[in-house]
GROMACS .gro file of C-alpha atoms in nm:
model
  104
    1UNK     CA    1  -0.705   9.730  -2.790
    2UNK     CA    2  -0.533   9.497  -2.546
    3UNK     CA    3  -0.694   9.392  -2.223
    4UNK     CA    4  -0.486   9.381  -1.906
    5UNK     CA    5  -0.435   9.004  -1.923
    6UNK     CA    6  -0.339   9.006  -2.292
    7UNK     CA    7  -0.097   9.295  -2.231
    8UNK     CA    8   0.064   9.101  -1.947
    9UNK     CA    9   0.086   8.787  -2.162
   10UNK     CA   10   0.240   8.982  -2.450
   11UNK     CA   11   0.492   9.138  -2.211
   12UNK     CA   12   0.591   8.795  -2.077
   13UNK     CA   13   0.630   8.656  -2.429
   14UNK     CA   14   0.846   8.952  -2.535
   15UNK     CA   15   1.070   8.928  -2.228
   16UNK     CA   16   1.101   8.552  -2.274
   17UNK     CA   17   1.197   8.597  -2.640
   18UNK     CA   18   1.456   8.859  -2.544
   19UNK     CA   19   1.609   8.631  -2.283
   20UNK     CA   20   1.609   8.340  -2.528
   21UNK     CA   21   1.789   8.558  -2.783
   22UNK     CA   22   2.049   8.651  -2.522
   23UNK     CA   23   2.107   8.285  -2.438
   24UNK     CA   24   2.133   8.195  -2.806
   25UNK     CA   25   2.385   8.475  -2.865
   26UNK     CA   26   2.591   8.363  -2.568
   27UNK     CA   27   2.588   8.003  -2.686
   28UNK     CA   28   2.679   8.081  -3.049
   29UNK     CA   29   2.941   8.346  -2.976
   30UNK     CA   30   3.114   8.160  -2.692
   31UNK     CA   31   3.253   7.906  -2.938
   32UNK     CA   32   3.479   8.156  -3.117
   33UNK     CA   33   3.500   8.477  -2.917
   34UNK     CA   34   3.665   8.555  -2.586
   35UNK     CA   35   3.442   8.551  -2.278
   36UNK     CA   36   3.479   8.926  -2.221
   37UNK     CA   37   3.365   9.010  -2.573
   38UNK     CA   38   3.075   8.765  -2.549
   39UNK     CA   39   2.966   8.927  -2.223
   40UNK     CA   40   2.979   9.271  -2.384
   41UNK     CA   41   2.773   9.171  -2.688
   42UNK     CA   42   2.517   8.974  -2.488
   43UNK     CA   43   2.469   9.246  -2.227
   44UNK     CA   44   2.436   9.525  -2.485
   45UNK     CA   45   2.190   9.312  -2.685
   46UNK     CA   46   1.991   9.252  -2.367
   47UNK     CA   47   1.993   9.624  -2.289
   48UNK     CA   48   1.866   9.706  -2.637
   49UNK     CA   49   1.601   9.435  -2.637
   50UNK     CA   50   1.468   9.459  -2.282
   51UNK     CA   51   1.471   9.831  -2.198
   52UNK     CA   52   1.112   9.960  -2.164
   53UNK     CA   53   0.976  10.304  -2.252
   54UNK     CA   54   0.639  10.476  -2.267
   55UNK     CA   55   0.523  10.504  -2.628
   56UNK     CA   56   0.402  10.862  -2.574
   57UNK     CA   57   0.291  11.096  -2.297
   58UNK     CA   58  -0.020  10.995  -2.106
   59UNK     CA   59   0.015  10.622  -2.176
   60UNK     CA   60   0.042  10.386  -1.879
   61UNK     CA   61   0.178  10.087  -2.070
   62UNK     CA   62   0.533  10.012  -2.175
   63UNK     CA   63   0.681   9.916  -2.507
   64UNK     CA   64   1.036   9.817  -2.605
   65UNK     CA   65   1.244  10.135  -2.607
   66UNK     CA   66   1.428  10.036  -2.923
   67UNK     CA   67   1.103  10.012  -3.119
   68UNK     CA   68   0.963  10.331  -2.966
   69UNK     CA   69   1.285  10.517  -3.046
   70UNK     CA   70   1.288  10.391  -3.406
   71UNK     CA   71   0.928  10.494  -3.472
   72UNK     CA   72   0.969  10.828  -3.299
   73UNK     CA   73   1.288  10.901  -3.493
   74UNK     CA   74   1.112  10.827  -3.821
   75UNK     CA   75   0.796  11.023  -3.746
   76UNK     CA   76   0.902  11.306  -3.514
   77UNK     CA   77   1.279  11.328  -3.530
   78UNK     CA   78   1.538  11.324  -3.254
   79UNK     CA   79   1.348  11.560  -3.023
   80UNK     CA   80   1.044  11.333  -3.021
   81UNK     CA   81   1.253  11.025  -2.950
   82UNK     CA   82   1.446  11.163  -2.651
   83UNK     CA   83   1.215  10.996  -2.399
   84UNK     CA   84   1.311  10.655  -2.544
   85UNK     CA   85   1.674  10.726  -2.630
   86UNK     CA   86   1.770  10.831  -2.276
   87UNK     CA   87   1.681  10.496  -2.113
   88UNK     CA   88   1.847  10.311  -2.402
   89UNK     CA   89   2.168  10.508  -2.359
   90UNK     CA   90   2.164  10.454  -1.982
   91UNK     CA   91   2.102  10.079  -2.006
   92UNK     CA   92   2.371  10.037  -2.275
   93UNK     CA   93   2.617  10.229  -2.057
   94UNK     CA   94   2.536  10.006  -1.760
   95UNK     CA   95   2.581   9.699  -1.983
   96UNK     CA   96   2.924   9.815  -2.102
   97UNK     CA   97   3.038   9.895  -1.747
   98UNK     CA   98   2.911   9.558  -1.624
   99UNK     CA   99   3.090   9.378  -1.910
  100UNK     CA  100   3.412   9.560  -1.826
  101UNK     CA  101   3.376   9.458  -1.462
  102UNK     CA  102   3.311   9.096  -1.561
  103UNK     CA  103   3.618   9.099  -1.783
  104UNK     CA  104   3.837   9.205  -1.491
   0.00000   0.00000   0.00000
């Protein structure tokens, strides 16, 4: 089981890796794609990678919502994954709207 300091360290490492992946995507895609499309892909990738969710009821810690949703879909089906799919859908919607605003 993780202690509070190791949980915090793991959370910082995961967020840093997600941000590094977003920067890498932006750098690689900006060479060939239009800026609006790059913004859309990078923001949606960031929404998928960095959205948190509770792994199950009664747990105080967070986990990446994409991983929680995948495991819950496999083990419990769509009804069990709703608590992770809702924040993912909301953050992806916000990312698309923000990308559309940046394109304008």
